[in-house]
Amino acid sequence: MRADARRNYERILAAAADAVAEYGAEASLEEIARRAGVGSATLHRHFPSRQLLLEAVFRDKVEVLCATAGDLAADPDPAHALTSWLRAVAAHAVSNRGLAASLMRGVRDGDPALGATCHAMIVDAGTGLLVRARRAKAVRPDVSITDLLTLVNAICLAVEREPDGAARADRLLGLALAGVHPAREAAGDTPPSRPEGSGRSSRP
């Protein structure tokens, strides 16, 4: 790619990332071109479809999350490393409203390449952190990385339109992650017995 074409490409990506953070994945392509200082024809030469532009924006964010997972792999506390990374994934999802859902529409509409590479990158990055946490017995053995990422996505979808969505997502994720800790399971997870004579009658 020529130097001027590379500059246009990078300006379009930066403008698209800002527009998606502000308006969601349905941000106007004309607005993105205007912010990038290029014409619509230039935008479409680099990205013939909205899905390809979103894929490029998403991949850039995913690479950052993968690098974060690599850094956290050195954390001496595997549970803290996994939790920190999942919080970073949540912050990413909230700040890019509708991006992952739009990419998944592309997959359903017949182009499995759209979003699939980024999904695989995220799963691979998180799996390494989850395996460390399992070895440290900090996570229930039946929890998968897909479980955790689905949980993060569900929380982010629920709060993405709230003005304090990032803070709400972080709080809800903290509450939800308490359920993957093995402490109660190891203790038998036995509910307390009901005192005799209390509550409803035991008669059929």
CSV table of C-alpha atoms in Angstrom, one decimal:
chain,number,residue,atom,x,y,z
A,1,MET,CA,0.0,0.0,0.0
A,2,ARG,CA,1.3,3.4,-0.9
A,3,ALA,CA,2.1,5.9,1.9
A,4,ASP,CA,-0.9,8.1,1.1
A,5,ALA,CA,-3.2,5.1,0.8
A,6,ARG,CA,-1.9,3.8,4.1
A,7,ARG,CA,-2.6,7.2,5.8
A,8,ASN,CA,-6.1,7.2,4.4
A,9,TYR,CA,-6.7,3.6,5.6
A,10,GLU,CA,-5.5,4.5,9.1
A,11,ARG,CA,-7.6,7.7,9.3
A,12,ILE,CA,-10.7,5.8,8.2
A,13,LEU,CA,-10.1,3.1,10.9
A,14,ALA,CA,-9.5,5.8,13.6
A,15,ALA,CA,-12.7,7.7,12.5
A,16,ALA,CA,-14.7,4.4,12.4
A,17,ALA,CA,-13.6,3.5,15.9
A,18,ASP,CA,-14.6,6.9,17.3
A,19,ALA,CA,-18.0,6.8,15.4
A,20,VAL,CA,-18.8,3.3,16.6
A,21,ALA,CA,-18.0,4.2,20.2
A,22,GLU,CA,-20.4,7.2,19.9
A,23,TYR,CA,-23.2,5.8,17.7
A,24,GLY,CA,-22.8,2.0,17.7
A,25,ALA,CA,-22.1,-0.3,14.8
A,26,GLU,CA,-24.8,1.4,12.7
A,27,ALA,CA,-22.7,4.7,12.6
A,28,SER,CA,-23.1,6.5,9.2
A,29,LEU,CA,-20.4,5.6,6.7
A,30,GLU,CA,-20.7,9.2,5.3
A,31,GLU,CA,-20.0,10.5,8.8
A,32,ILE,CA,-17.0,8.2,9.1
A,33,ALA,CA,-15.7,9.4,5.8
A,34,ARG,CA,-16.2,13.0,6.8
A,35,ARG,CA,-14.3,12.5,10.1
A,36,ALA,CA,-11.5,10.8,8.3
A,37,GLY,CA,-11.2,13.7,5.8
A,38,VAL,CA,-11.8,11.4,2.8
A,39,GLY,CA,-14.5,10.9,0.2
A,40,SER,CA,-17.0,8.1,0.2
A,41,ALA,CA,-15.3,6.6,-2.9
A,42,THR,CA,-12.0,6.4,-1.0
A,43,LEU,CA,-13.7,4.7,2.0
A,44,HIS,CA,-15.4,2.1,-0.2
A,45,ARG,CA,-12.1,1.4,-2.0
A,46,HIS,CA,-10.5,0.4,1.3
A,47,PHE,CA,-13.7,-1.2,2.7
A,48,PRO,CA,-16.2,-2.3,0.1
A,49,SER,CA,-18.8,-3.2,2.8
A,50,ARG,CA,-19.7,-2.0,6.3
A,51,GLN,CA,-19.0,-5.5,7.6
A,52,LEU,CA,-15.4,-5.4,6.3
A,53,LEU,CA,-14.9,-2.0,8.0
A,54,LEU,CA,-16.3,-3.3,11.3
A,55,GLU,CA,-14.1,-6.4,11.1
A,56,ALA,CA,-11.0,-4.2,10.7
A,57,VAL,CA,-12.1,-2.0,13.7
A,58,PHE,CA,-12.9,-5.0,15.8
A,59,ARG,CA,-9.6,-6.7,14.9
A,60,ASP,CA,-7.6,-3.7,16.1
A,61,LYS,CA,-9.4,-3.8,19.4
A,62,VAL,CA,-9.0,-7.6,19.7
A,63,GLU,CA,-5.3,-7.4,19.1
A,64,VAL,CA,-5.1,-5.0,22.1
A,65,LEU,CA,-7.0,-7.5,24.3
A,66,CYS,CA,-4.8,-10.3,23.2
A,67,ALA,CA,-1.7,-8.3,24.1
A,68,THR,CA,-3.3,-7.6,27.5
A,69,ALA,CA,-3.9,-11.3,28.0
A,70,GLY,CA,-0.2,-11.9,27.3
A,71,ASP,CA,0.8,-9.3,29.8
A,72,LEU,CA,-1.5,-10.7,32.5
A,73,ALA,CA,-0.1,-14.2,32.0
A,74,ALA,CA,2.9,-13.1,34.1
A,75,ASP,CA,0.6,-12.1,37.0
A,76,PRO,CA,1.4,-14.4,40.0
A,77,ASP,CA,-2.3,-14.5,40.9
A,78,PRO,CA,-4.1,-16.4,38.1
A,79,ALA,CA,-7.5,-15.6,39.4
A,80,HIS,CA,-6.7,-11.8,39.4
A,81,ALA,CA,-5.3,-12.2,35.9
A,82,LEU,CA,-8.4,-13.8,34.5
A,83,THR,CA,-10.8,-11.4,36.2
A,84,SER,CA,-8.7,-8.4,35.1
A,85,TRP,CA,-8.8,-9.6,31.5
A,86,LEU,CA,-12.6,-10.2,31.5
A,87,ARG,CA,-13.1,-6.7,32.9
A,88,ALA,CA,-11.0,-5.4,30.0
A,89,VAL,CA,-13.2,-7.4,27.5
A,90,ALA,CA,-16.3,-5.9,29.1
A,91,ALA,CA,-14.9,-2.4,28.9
A,92,HIS,CA,-14.1,-3.0,25.2
A,93,ALA,CA,-17.6,-4.3,24.5
A,94,VAL,CA,-19.3,-1.4,26.2
A,95,SER,CA,-17.2,1.2,24.4
A,96,ASN,CA,-18.0,-0.4,21.0
A,97,ARG,CA,-21.7,-0.6,21.1
A,98,GLY,CA,-23.3,-3.2,18.8
A,99,LEU,CA,-20.0,-4.1,17.1
A,100,ALA,CA,-19.8,-7.8,18.0
A,101,ALA,CA,-23.5,-8.3,17.3
A,102,SER,CA,-23.1,-6.6,13.8
A,103,LEU,CA,-20.2,-8.9,13.0
A,104,MET,CA,-22.2,-11.9,14.0
A,105,ARG,CA,-24.9,-10.9,11.6
A,106,GLY,CA,-22.3,-11.0,8.9
A,107,VAL,CA,-21.5,-14.6,9.9
A,108,ARG,CA,-25.2,-15.6,9.9
A,109,ASP,CA,-25.7,-13.9,6.5
A,110,GLY,CA,-23.3,-16.3,4.8
A,111,ASP,CA,-19.7,-15.0,5.2
A,112,PRO,CA,-18.2,-17.1,8.0
A,113,ALA,CA,-14.9,-15.2,7.7
A,114,LEU,CA,-16.4,-12.0,9.1
A,115,GLY,CA,-15.8,-12.0,12.8
A,116,ALA,CA,-14.6,-15.6,12.9
A,117,THR,CA,-10.9,-14.8,13.1
A,118,CYS,CA,-11.4,-12.2,15.8
A,119,HIS,CA,-13.6,-14.6,17.8
A,120,ALA,CA,-10.9,-17.3,17.6
A,121,MET,CA,-8.2,-14.7,18.8
A,122,ILE,CA,-10.3,-13.8,21.8
A,123,VAL,CA,-11.0,-17.4,22.7
A,124,ASP,CA,-7.3,-18.4,22.4
A,125,ALA,CA,-6.2,-15.4,24.5
A,126,GLY,CA,-8.7,-16.1,27.3
A,127,THR,CA,-8.2,-19.9,27.3
A,128,GLY,CA,-4.6,-19.5,28.5
A,129,LEU,CA,-5.6,-17.4,31.5
A,130,LEU,CA,-8.5,-19.7,32.3
A,131,VAL,CA,-6.2,-22.8,32.3
A,132,ARG,CA,-3.8,-21.1,34.8
A,133,ALA,CA,-6.8,-20.2,37.0
A,134,ARG,CA,-8.0,-23.8,36.9
A,135,ARG,CA,-4.6,-25.2,37.8
A,136,ALA,CA,-4.6,-22.8,40.8
A,137,LYS,CA,-8.1,-24.1,41.7
A,138,ALA,CA,-9.4,-20.5,41.5
A,139,VAL,CA,-12.2,-21.4,39.0
A,140,ARG,CA,-14.7,-24.2,38.9
A,141,PRO,CA,-13.5,-27.0,36.6
A,142,ASP,CA,-16.7,-27.0,34.5
A,143,VAL,CA,-16.4,-23.4,33.5
A,144,SER,CA,-15.3,-22.8,29.9
A,145,ILE,CA,-14.0,-19.7,28.2
A,146,THR,CA,-17.1,-19.6,26.1
A,147,ASP,CA,-19.2,-19.5,29.3
A,148,LEU,CA,-17.2,-16.5,30.5
A,149,LEU,CA,-17.3,-14.6,27.2
A,150,THR,CA,-21.0,-15.2,26.8
A,151,LEU,CA,-21.5,-13.9,30.3
A,152,VAL,CA,-19.5,-10.8,29.5
A,153,ASN,CA,-21.4,-10.2,26.3
A,154,ALA,CA,-24.8,-10.6,27.9
A,155,ILE,CA,-24.0,-8.1,30.6
A,156,CYS,CA,-22.7,-5.6,28.1
A,157,LEU,CA,-25.7,-5.9,25.9
A,158,ALA,CA,-27.9,-5.3,28.9
A,159,VAL,CA,-26.2,-2.0,29.9
A,160,GLU,CA,-24.8,-0.7,26.6
A,161,ARG,CA,-27.4,2.1,26.4
A,162,GLU,CA,-27.0,3.3,30.0
A,163,PRO,CA,-25.0,6.5,30.5
A,164,ASP,CA,-22.8,4.7,33.1
A,165,GLY,CA,-22.7,1.5,31.1
A,166,ALA,CA,-19.0,0.8,31.7
A,167,ALA,CA,-19.4,1.1,35.5
A,168,ARG,CA,-22.6,-1.0,35.6
A,169,ALA,CA,-21.0,-3.7,33.4
A,170,ASP,CA,-18.0,-3.8,35.7
A,171,ARG,CA,-20.2,-4.1,38.8
A,172,LEU,CA,-22.4,-6.8,37.3
A,173,LEU,CA,-19.5,-8.8,36.1
A,174,GLY,CA,-17.9,-8.8,39.5
A,175,LEU,CA,-21.2,-10.1,41.0
A,176,ALA,CA,-21.5,-12.8,38.3
A,177,LEU,CA,-17.9,-14.0,38.6
A,178,ALA,CA,-18.5,-14.8,42.2
A,179,GLY,CA,-20.5,-17.7,40.9
A,180,VAL,CA,-17.5,-19.3,39.1
A,181,HIS,CA,-15.4,-19.5,42.3
A,182,PRO,CA,-15.0,-23.1,43.6
A,183,ALA,CA,-15.3,-22.2,47.3
A,184,ARG,CA,-19.0,-23.1,47.8
A,185,GLU,CA,-18.7,-26.2,45.6
A,186,ALA,CA,-15.7,-27.4,47.5
A,187,ALA,CA,-17.7,-26.9,50.8
A,188,GLY,CA,-20.5,-29.1,49.5
A,189,ASP,CA,-22.8,-26.2,48.5
A,190,THR,CA,-25.3,-27.6,51.0
A,191,PRO,CA,-28.2,-25.2,51.8
A,192,PRO,CA,-28.8,-24.6,55.5
A,193,SER,CA,-31.4,-26.8,57.0
A,194,ARG,CA,-34.8,-25.2,57.7
A,195,PRO,CA,-35.4,-25.0,61.5
A,196,GLU,CA,-38.1,-27.4,62.6
A,197,GLY,CA,-41.5,-25.9,62.7
A,198,SER,CA,-40.6,-22.9,60.6
A,199,GLY,CA,-42.0,-22.0,57.2
A,200,ARG,CA,-44.5,-24.2,55.3
A,201,SER,CA,-45.8,-27.5,56.7
A,202,SER,CA,-43.9,-30.6,55.7
A,203,ARG,CA,-47.2,-32.5,55.2
A,204,PRO,CA,-48.0,-33.4,51.6
